[in-house]
Tab-separated table of C-alpha atoms in Angstrom:
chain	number	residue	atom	x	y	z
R	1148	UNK	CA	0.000	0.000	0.000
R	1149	UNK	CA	1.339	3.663	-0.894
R	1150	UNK	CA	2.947	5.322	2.244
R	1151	UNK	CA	-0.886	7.077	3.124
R	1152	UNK	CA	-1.647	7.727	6.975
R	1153	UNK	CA	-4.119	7.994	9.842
R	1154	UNK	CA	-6.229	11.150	10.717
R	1155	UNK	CA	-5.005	13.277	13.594
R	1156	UNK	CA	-7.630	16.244	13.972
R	1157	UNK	CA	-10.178	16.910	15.812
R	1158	UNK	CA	-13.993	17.238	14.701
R	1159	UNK	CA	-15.866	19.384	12.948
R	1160	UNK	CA	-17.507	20.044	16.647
R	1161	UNK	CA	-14.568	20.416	18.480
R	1162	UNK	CA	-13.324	23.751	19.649
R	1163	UNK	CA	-11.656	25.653	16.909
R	1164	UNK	CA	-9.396	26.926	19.709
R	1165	UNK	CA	-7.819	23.738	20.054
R	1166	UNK	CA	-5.486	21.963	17.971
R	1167	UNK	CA	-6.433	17.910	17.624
R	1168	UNK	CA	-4.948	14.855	18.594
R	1169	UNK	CA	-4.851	11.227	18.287
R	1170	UNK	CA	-3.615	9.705	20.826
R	1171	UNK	CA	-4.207	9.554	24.660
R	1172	UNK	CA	-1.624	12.000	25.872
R	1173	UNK	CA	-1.620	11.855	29.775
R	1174	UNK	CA	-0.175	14.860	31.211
R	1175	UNK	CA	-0.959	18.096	33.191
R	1176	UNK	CA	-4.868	20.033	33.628
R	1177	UNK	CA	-6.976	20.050	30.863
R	1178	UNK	CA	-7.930	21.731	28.183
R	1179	UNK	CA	-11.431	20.171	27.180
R	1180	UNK	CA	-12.710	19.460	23.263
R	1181	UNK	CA	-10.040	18.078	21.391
R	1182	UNK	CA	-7.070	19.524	22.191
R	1183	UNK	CA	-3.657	18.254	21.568
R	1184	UNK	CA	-1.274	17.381	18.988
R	1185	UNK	CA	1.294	19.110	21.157
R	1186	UNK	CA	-0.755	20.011	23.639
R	1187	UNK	CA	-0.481	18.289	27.344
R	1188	UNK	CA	-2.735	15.651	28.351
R	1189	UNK	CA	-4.922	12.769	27.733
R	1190	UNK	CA	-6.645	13.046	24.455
R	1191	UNK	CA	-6.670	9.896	22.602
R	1192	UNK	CA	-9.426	10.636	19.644
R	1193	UNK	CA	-10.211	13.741	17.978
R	1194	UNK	CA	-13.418	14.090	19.990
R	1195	UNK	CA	-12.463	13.147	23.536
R	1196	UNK	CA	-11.412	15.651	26.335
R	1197	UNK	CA	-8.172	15.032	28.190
R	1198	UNK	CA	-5.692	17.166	30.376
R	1199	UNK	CA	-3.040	19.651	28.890
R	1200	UNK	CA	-0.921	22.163	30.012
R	1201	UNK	CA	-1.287	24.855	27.834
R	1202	UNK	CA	-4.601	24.796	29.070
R	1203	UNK	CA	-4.065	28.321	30.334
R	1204	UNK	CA	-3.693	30.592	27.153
R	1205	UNK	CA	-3.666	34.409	27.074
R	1206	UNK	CA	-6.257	36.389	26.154
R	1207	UNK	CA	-3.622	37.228	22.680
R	1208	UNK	CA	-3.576	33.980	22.305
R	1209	UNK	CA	-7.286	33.613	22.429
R	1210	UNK	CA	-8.001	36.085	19.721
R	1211	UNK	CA	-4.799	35.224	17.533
R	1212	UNK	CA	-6.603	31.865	17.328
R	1213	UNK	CA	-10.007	33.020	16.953
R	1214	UNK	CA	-8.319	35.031	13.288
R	1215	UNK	CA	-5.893	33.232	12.472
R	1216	UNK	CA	-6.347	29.360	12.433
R	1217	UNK	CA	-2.994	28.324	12.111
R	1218	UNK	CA	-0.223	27.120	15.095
R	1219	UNK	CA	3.585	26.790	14.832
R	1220	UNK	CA	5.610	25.261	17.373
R	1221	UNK	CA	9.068	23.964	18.126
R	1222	UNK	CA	10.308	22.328	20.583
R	1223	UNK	CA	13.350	20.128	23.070
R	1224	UNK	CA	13.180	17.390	25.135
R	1225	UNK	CA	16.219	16.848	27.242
R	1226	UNK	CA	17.201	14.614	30.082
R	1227	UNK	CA	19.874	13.056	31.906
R	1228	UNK	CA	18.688	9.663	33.450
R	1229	UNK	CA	20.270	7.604	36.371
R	1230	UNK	CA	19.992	3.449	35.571
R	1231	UNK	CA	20.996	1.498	38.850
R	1232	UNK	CA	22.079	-1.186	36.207
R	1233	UNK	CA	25.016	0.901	34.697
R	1234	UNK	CA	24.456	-0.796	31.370
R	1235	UNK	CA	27.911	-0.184	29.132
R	1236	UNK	CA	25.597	0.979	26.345
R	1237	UNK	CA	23.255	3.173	28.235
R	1238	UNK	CA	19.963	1.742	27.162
R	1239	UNK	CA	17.166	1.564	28.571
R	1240	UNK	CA	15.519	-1.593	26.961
R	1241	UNK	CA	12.136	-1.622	25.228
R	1242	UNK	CA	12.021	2.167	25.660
R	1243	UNK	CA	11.715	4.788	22.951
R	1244	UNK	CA	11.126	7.731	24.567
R	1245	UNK	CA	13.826	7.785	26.915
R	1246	UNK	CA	16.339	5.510	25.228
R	1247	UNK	CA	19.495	6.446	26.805
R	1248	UNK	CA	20.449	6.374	30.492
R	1249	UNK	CA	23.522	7.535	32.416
R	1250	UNK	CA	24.302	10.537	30.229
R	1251	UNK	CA	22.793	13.530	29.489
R	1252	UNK	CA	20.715	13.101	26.103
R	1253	UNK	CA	18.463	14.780	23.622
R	1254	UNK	CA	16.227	13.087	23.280
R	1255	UNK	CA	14.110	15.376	20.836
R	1256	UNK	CA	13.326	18.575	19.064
R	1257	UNK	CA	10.876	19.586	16.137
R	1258	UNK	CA	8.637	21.689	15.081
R	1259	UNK	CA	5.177	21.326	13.595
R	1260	UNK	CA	2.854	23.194	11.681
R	1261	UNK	CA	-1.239	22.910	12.024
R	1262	UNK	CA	-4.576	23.997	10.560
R	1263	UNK	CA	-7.353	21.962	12.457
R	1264	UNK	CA	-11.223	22.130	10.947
R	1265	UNK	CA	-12.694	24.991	11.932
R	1266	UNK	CA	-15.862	27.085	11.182
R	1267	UNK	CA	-15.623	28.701	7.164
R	1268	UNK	CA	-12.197	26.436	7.202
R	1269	UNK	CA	-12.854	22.846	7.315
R	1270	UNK	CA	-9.618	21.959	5.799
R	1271	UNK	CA	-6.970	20.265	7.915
R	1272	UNK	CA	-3.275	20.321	7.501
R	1273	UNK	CA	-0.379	19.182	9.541
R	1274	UNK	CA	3.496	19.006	8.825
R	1275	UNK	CA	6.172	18.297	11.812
R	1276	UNK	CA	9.266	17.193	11.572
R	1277	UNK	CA	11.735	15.314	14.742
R	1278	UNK	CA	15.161	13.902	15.613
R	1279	UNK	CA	16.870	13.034	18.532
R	1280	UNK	CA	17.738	9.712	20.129
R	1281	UNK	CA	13.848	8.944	20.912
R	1282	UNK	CA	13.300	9.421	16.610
R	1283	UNK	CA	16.304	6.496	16.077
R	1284	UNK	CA	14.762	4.029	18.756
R	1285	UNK	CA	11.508	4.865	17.687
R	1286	UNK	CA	11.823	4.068	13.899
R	1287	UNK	CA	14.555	1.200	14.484
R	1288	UNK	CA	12.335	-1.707	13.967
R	1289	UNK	CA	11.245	-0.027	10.226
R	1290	UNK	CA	11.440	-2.715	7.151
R	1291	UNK	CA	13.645	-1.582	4.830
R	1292	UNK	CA	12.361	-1.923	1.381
R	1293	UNK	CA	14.364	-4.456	-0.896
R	1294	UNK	CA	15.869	-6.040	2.871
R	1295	UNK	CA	19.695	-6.148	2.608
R	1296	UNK	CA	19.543	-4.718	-0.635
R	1297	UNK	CA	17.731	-1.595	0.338
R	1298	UNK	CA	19.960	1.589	0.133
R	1299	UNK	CA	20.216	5.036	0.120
R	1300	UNK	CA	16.910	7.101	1.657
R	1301	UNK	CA	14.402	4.967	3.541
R	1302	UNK	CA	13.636	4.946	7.047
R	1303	UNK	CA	16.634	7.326	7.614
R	1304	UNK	CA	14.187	9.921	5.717
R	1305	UNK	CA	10.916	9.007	6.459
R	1306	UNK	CA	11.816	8.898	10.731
R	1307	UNK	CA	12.341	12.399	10.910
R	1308	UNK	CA	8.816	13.214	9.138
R	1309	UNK	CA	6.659	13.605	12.535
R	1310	UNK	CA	3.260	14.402	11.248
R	1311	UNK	CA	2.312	15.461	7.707
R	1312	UNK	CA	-1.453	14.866	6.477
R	1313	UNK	CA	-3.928	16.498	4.907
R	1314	UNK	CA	-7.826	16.579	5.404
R	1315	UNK	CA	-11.145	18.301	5.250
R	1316	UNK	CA	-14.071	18.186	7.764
R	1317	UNK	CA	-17.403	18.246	5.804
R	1318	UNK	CA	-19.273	20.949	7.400
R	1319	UNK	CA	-22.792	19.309	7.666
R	1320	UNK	CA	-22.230	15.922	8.152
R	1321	UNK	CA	-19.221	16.524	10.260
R	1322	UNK	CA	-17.502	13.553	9.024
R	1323	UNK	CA	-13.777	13.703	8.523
R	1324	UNK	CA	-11.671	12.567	6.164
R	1325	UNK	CA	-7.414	12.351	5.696
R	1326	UNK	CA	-4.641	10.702	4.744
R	1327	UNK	CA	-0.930	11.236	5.650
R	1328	UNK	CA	1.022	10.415	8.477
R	1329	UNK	CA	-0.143	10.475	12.211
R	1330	UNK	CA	-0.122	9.806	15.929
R	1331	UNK	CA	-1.904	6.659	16.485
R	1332	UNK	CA	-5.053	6.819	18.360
R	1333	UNK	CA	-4.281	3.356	20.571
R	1334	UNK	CA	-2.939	3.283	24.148
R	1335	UNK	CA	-2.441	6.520	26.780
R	1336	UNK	CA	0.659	8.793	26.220
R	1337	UNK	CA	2.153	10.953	23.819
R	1338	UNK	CA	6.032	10.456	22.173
R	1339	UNK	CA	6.116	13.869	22.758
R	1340	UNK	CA	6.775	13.213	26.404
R	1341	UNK	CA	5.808	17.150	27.390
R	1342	UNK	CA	1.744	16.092	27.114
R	1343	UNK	CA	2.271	13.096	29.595
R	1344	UNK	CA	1.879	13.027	33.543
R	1345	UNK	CA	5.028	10.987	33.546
R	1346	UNK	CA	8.235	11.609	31.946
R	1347	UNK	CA	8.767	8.191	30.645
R	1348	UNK	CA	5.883	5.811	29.001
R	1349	UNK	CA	4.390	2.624	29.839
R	1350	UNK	CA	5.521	-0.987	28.290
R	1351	UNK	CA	1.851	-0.964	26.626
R	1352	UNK	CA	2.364	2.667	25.653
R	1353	UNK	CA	5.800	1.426	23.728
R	1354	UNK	CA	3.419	-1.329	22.126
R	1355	UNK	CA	1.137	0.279	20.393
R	1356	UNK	CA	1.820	2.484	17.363
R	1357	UNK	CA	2.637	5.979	17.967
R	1358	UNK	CA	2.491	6.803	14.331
R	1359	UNK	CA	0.622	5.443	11.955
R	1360	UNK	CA	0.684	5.805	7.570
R	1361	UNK	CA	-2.509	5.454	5.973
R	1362	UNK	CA	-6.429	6.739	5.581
R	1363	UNK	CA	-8.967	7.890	7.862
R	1364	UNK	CA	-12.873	8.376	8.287
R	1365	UNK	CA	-14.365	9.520	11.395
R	1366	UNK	CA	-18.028	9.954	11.669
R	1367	UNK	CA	-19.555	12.165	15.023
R	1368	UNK	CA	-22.642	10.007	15.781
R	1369	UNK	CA	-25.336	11.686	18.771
R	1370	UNK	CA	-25.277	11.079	22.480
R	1371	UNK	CA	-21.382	12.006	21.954
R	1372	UNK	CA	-20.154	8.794	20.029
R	1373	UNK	CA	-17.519	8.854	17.166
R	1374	UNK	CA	-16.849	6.211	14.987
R	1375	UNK	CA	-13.633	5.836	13.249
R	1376	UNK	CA	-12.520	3.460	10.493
R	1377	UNK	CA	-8.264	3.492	8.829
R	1378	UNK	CA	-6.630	1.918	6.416
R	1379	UNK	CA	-2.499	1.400	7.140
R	1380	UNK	CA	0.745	0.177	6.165
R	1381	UNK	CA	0.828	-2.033	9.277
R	1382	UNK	CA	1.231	-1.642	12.977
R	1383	UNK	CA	3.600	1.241	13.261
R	1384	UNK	CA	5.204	1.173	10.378
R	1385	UNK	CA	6.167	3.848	6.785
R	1386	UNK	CA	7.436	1.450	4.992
R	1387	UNK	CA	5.367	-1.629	3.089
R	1388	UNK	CA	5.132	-4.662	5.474
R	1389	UNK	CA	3.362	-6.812	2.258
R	1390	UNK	CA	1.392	-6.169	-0.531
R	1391	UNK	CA	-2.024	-5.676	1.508
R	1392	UNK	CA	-3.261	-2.693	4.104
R	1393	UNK	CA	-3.999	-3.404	7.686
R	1394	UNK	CA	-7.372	-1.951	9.350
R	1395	UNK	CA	-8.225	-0.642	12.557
R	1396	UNK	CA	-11.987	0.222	13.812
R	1397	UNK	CA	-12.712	2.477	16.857
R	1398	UNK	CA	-15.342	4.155	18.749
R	1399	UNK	CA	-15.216	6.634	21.492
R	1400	UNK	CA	-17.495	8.188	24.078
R	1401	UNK	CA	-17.052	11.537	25.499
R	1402	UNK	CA	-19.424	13.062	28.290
R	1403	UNK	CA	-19.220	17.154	27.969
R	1404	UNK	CA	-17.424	19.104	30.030
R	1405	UNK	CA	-19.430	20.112	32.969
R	1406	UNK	CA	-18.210	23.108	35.085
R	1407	UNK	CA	-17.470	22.058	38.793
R	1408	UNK	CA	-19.267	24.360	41.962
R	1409	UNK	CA	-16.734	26.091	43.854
R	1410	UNK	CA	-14.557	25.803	45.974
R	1411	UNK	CA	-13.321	23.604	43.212
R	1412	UNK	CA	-12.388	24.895	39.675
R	1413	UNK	CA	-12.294	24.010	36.453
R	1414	UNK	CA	-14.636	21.248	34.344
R	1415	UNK	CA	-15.472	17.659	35.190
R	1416	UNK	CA	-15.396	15.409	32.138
R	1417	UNK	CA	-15.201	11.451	31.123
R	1418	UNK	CA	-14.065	9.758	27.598
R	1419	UNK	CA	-14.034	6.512	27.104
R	1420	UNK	CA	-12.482	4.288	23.590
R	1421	UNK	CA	-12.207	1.223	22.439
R	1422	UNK	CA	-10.263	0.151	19.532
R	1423	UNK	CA	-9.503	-3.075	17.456
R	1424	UNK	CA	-6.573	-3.770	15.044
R	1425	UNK	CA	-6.375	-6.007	12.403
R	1426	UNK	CA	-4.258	-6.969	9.883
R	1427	UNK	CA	-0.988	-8.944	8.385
R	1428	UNK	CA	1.795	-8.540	10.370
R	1429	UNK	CA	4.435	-10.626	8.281
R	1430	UNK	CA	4.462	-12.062	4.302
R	1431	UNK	CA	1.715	-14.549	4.877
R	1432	UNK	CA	-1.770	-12.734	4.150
R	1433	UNK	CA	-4.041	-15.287	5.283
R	1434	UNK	CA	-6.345	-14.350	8.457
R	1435	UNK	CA	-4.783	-16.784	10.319
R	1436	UNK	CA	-1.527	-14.949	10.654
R	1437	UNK	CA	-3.150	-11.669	11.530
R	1438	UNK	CA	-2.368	-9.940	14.201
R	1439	UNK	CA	-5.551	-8.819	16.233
R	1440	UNK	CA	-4.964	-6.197	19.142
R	1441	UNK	CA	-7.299	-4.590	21.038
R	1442	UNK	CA	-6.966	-1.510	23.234
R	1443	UNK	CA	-9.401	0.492	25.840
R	1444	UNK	CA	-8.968	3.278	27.493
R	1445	UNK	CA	-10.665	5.393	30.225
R	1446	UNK	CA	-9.884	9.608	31.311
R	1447	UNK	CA	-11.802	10.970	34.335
R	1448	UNK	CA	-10.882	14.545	34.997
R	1449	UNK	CA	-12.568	15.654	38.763
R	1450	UNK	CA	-11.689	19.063	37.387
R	1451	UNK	CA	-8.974	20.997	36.580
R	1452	UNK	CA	-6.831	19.927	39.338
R	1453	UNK	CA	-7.252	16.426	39.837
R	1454	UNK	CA	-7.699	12.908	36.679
R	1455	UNK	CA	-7.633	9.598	36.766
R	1456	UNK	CA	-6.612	7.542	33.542
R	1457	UNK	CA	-6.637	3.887	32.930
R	1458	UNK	CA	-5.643	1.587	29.557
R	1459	UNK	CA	-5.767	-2.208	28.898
R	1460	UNK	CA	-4.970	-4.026	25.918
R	1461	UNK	CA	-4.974	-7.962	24.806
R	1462	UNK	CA	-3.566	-8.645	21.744
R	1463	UNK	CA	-3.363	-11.959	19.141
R	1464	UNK	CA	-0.634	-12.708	16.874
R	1465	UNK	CA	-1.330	-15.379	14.375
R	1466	UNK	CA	-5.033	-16.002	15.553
R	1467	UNK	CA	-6.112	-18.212	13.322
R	1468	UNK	CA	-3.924	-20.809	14.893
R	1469	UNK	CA	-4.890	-22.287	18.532
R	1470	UNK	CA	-1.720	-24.254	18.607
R	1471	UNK	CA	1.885	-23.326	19.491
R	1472	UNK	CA	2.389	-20.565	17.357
R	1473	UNK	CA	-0.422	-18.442	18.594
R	1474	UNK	CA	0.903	-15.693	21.032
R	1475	UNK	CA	-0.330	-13.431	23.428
R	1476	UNK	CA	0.187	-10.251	24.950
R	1477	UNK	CA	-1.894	-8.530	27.814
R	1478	UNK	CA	-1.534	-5.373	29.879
R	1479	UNK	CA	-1.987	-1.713	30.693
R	1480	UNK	CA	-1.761	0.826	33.746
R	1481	UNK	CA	-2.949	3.329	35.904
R	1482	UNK	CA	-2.876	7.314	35.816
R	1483	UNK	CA	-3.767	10.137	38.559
R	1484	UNK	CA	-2.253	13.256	38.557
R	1485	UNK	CA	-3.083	16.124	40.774
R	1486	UNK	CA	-1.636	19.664	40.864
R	1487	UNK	CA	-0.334	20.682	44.219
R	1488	UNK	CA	0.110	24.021	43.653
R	1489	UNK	CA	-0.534	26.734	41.347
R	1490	UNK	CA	0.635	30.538	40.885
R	1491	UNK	CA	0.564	32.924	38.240
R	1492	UNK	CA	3.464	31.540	36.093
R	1493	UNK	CA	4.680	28.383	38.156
R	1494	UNK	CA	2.686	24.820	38.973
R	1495	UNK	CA	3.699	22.082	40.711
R	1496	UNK	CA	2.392	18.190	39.636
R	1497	UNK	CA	2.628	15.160	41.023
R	1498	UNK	CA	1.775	12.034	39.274
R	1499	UNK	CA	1.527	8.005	39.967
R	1500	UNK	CA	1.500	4.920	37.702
R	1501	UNK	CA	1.446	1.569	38.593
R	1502	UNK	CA	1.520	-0.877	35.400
R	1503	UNK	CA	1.545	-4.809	34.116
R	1504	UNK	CA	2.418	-6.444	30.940
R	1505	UNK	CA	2.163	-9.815	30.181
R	1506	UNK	CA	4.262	-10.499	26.559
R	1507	UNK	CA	3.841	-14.363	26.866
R	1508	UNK	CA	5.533	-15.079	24.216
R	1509	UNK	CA	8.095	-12.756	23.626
R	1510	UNK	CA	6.125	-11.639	20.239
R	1511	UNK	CA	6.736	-7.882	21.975
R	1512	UNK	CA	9.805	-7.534	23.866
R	1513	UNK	CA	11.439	-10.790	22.924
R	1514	UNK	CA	11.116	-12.511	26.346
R	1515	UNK	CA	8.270	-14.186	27.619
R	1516	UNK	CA	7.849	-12.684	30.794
R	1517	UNK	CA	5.670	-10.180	33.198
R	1518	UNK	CA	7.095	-6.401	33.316
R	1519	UNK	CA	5.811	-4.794	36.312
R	1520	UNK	CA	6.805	-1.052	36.934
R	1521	UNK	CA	5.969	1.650	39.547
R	1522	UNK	CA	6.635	5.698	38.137
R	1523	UNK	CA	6.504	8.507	40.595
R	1524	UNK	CA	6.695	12.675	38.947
R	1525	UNK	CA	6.795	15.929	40.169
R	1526	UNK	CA	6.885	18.366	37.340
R	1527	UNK	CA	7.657	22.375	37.242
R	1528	UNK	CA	5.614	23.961	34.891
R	1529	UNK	CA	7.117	27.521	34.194
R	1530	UNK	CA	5.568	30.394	32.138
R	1531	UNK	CA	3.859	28.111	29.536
R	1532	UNK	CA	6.997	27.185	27.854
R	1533	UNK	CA	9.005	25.066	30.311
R	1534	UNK	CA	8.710	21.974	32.107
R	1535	UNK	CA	11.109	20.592	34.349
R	1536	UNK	CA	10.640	17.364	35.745
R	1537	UNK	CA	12.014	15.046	38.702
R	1538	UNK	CA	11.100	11.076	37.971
R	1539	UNK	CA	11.778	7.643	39.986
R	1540	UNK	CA	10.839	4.548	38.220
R	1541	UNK	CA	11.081	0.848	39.290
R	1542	UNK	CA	10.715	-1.868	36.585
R	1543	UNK	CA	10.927	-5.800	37.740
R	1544	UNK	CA	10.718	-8.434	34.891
R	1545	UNK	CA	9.694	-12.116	35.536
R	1546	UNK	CA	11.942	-13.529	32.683
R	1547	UNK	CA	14.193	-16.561	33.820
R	1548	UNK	CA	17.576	-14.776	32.366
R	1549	UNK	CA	16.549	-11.330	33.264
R	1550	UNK	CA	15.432	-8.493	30.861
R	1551	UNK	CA	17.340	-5.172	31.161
R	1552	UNK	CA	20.856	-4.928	30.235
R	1553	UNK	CA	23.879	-4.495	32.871
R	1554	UNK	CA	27.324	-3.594	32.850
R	1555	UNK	CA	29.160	-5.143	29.838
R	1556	UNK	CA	25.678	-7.428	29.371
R	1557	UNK	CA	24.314	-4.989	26.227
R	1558	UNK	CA	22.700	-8.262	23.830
R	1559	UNK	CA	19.401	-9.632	23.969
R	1560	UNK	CA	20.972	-12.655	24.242
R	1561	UNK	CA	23.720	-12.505	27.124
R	1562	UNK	CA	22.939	-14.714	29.861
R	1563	UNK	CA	22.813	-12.847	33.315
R	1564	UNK	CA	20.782	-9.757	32.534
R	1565	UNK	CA	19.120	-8.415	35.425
R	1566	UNK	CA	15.588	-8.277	36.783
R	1567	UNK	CA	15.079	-5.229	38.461
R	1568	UNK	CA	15.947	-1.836	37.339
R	1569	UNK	CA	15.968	1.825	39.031
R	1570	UNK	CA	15.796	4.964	36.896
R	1571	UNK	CA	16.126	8.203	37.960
R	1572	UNK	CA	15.189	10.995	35.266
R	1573	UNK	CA	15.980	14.794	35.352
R	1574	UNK	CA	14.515	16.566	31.979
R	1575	UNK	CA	14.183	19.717	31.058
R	1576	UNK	CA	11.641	20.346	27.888
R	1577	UNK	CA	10.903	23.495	26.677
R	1578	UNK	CA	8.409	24.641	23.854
R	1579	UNK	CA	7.403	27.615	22.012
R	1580	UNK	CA	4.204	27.898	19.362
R	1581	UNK	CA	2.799	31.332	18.386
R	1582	UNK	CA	-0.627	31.268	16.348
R	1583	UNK	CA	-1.210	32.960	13.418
């Protein structure tokens, strides 16, 4: 299939002072109505609400959107991370966006472009581009066309192209149509690690796509339902996996905003989704070999100071067979985040995450095993444009020769790797968009 990809805007309905995005981004208070693409917080589907932290934006701002239409942003991620495991290669295994421990890394910078469907402009448009360490772990499992006889561009082109679709938002029935490339709508939290609660993201976070390359339609339906349908490449992926697309089907629920009494402040909203993936994952097309994954998810914000978040996912590789080659993967986590204090250009967040992953067969990580992690966060939010963050993280795997490399111990293979693993993550990300 021609390198297409999923839709990453927001409805027709949504508010035009918002730009749209895909996927669940857990992270700071809210801004309700689909919000995000490089905003901060939960907002998996176009239509669902979730927290963000430019949730605060000037009155300029305000009317700059209201005229204009059109955001800019760029942006850097940086962090130096402590690993109690002092692996000889620094990385952190299985994770892409914070691949490199015990030295100070960037991890990423871009800058993106948007035009989201709004009233007399129901076009949509989006171009970003990325690099950094997180882009090369991200895209490092990419096919290379052609296999050992692929050369020149490829993936070492296409990894750096962050968004870039194209759309339009019919203005009475509201349905929504692109193609291009875009953030996947599975699983809770961003790649752009400045929209998340946490600094780092969960094993069923790094499982599910983060970008995707195909179609989209999206249909609002009453009561607050949305029904999505895409056509991909394959299950995070630019490049051609085979000679036949992969699908994925989705509906989400999102109760409006309802303002809160006082002393509290802020809106109270819930948005629930549900999505199923299906597809070939290898050469063999037949149904049997499809990979079928299916991921929930759940946001609850009390109001603007307080959410709750939760995600679970069971997925079937090669379903057709009941025998020994079927495998299995099951898992998700936990979210609250609450804001402990908040001034005029500072706040203060704490966050929590338990989390479980079952990969029974290695088809994931390449070990079958349980990872089971703890995350703690306080992050600094500073004038709109900088967050600086303090993160402890505990990960424990169940696999007989241990998971996470150790000293000179850097191959999948080694015997001896270790079981438990302490990070400690200081990262400074700062952003700047102007609207115009």
């Amino acid at each position: 299939m021609p390198l297409l990809a999923c839709l990453l805007t927001s409805p027709p309905a949504a508010s035009e002072d918002q730009a749209p995005s895909e996927r669940v981004d857990v992270a700071p208070p809210v801004t309700h109505a689909g919000d995000n693409s490089n905003a901060d917080g939960p907002t998996k589907s176009a239509s669902t609400s979730a927290p963000a932290d430019d949730s605060h934006p000037t009155p300029e701002a305000d009317e700059a959107k209201r005229k204009g239409g059109w955001q800019a942003e760029v942006f850097v991620d940086v962090a130096w991370g402590f690993n109690s495991n002092s692996p000889n290669n620094h990385v952190y295994r299985g994770m892409f966006t914070n691949p490199r421990t015990n030295e100070l890394a960037v991890n990423n910078v871009g800058a993106f472009i948007r035009h989201p469907a709004r009233e007399g402009q129901p076009w949509i448009f989006e171009l970003g581009f990325h690099a950094g360490a997180a882009v090369d772990a991200l895209t490092s499992g990419e096919p290379i066309p052609g296999g050992d006889d692929g050369k020149f561009a490829g993936s070492e082109v296409f990894k750096h192209i962050a968004l870039g679709n194209v759309g339009i938002a019919l203005p009475k029935a509201k349905t929504v149509f692109a193609a291009g490339v875009f953030e996947g709508p599975m699983g809770i939290g961003s790649f752009w690690t400045r929209h998340n609660w946490n600094y780092t993201t969960t094993w069923e976070s790094n499982l599910v796509p983060y970008y995707l390359a195909g179609a989209k339609i999206a249909q609002p339906l009453p009561a607050g339902f949305e029904l999505s349908g895409w056509v991909v490449n394959g299950f995070q992926s630019y490049a051609d996996l085979n000679s036949a697309p992969s699908g994925l089907v989705g509906l989400t629920w999102t109760r409006g905003p309802t303002p809160v009494s006082s002393p509290r402040s802020g809106e109270t909203a819930l948005s629930l989704a549900t999505y199923v993936y299906f597809g070939p994952e290898g050469t063999s097309l037949e149904a049997k070999d499809w990979l079928v994954y299916w991921d929930t998810w759940a946001i609850y914000d009390f109001d603007d100071h307080f959410s709750l978040a939760a995600v679970w996912d069971l997925g079937v590789d090669r379903a057709g067979r009941a025998n020994e080659l079927q495998s299995l993967y099951t898992g998700g986590a936990l979210f609250a985040r609450g804001t402990v204090f908040e001034g005029k250009h500072a706040k203060v967040d704490l966050a929590v995450r338990p989390e479980a992953s079952l990969d029974r067969d290695g088809r994931f990580f390449g070990v079958d095993q349980w990872l089971i992690s703890g995350t703690g966060t306080a992050s600094l939010q500073l004038y709109d444009h900088l967050l600086v963050r303090a993160e402890y993280r505990y990960d424990h795997s169940t696999a007989t020769n241990g998971f996470f490399y150790q000293h000179e111990l850097g191959g999948d293979d080694d015997v001896g790797l270790a079981t438990d693993q302490h990070t400690v993550f200081l990262s400074l990300t700062g952003w700047w968009d102007f609207f115009f």
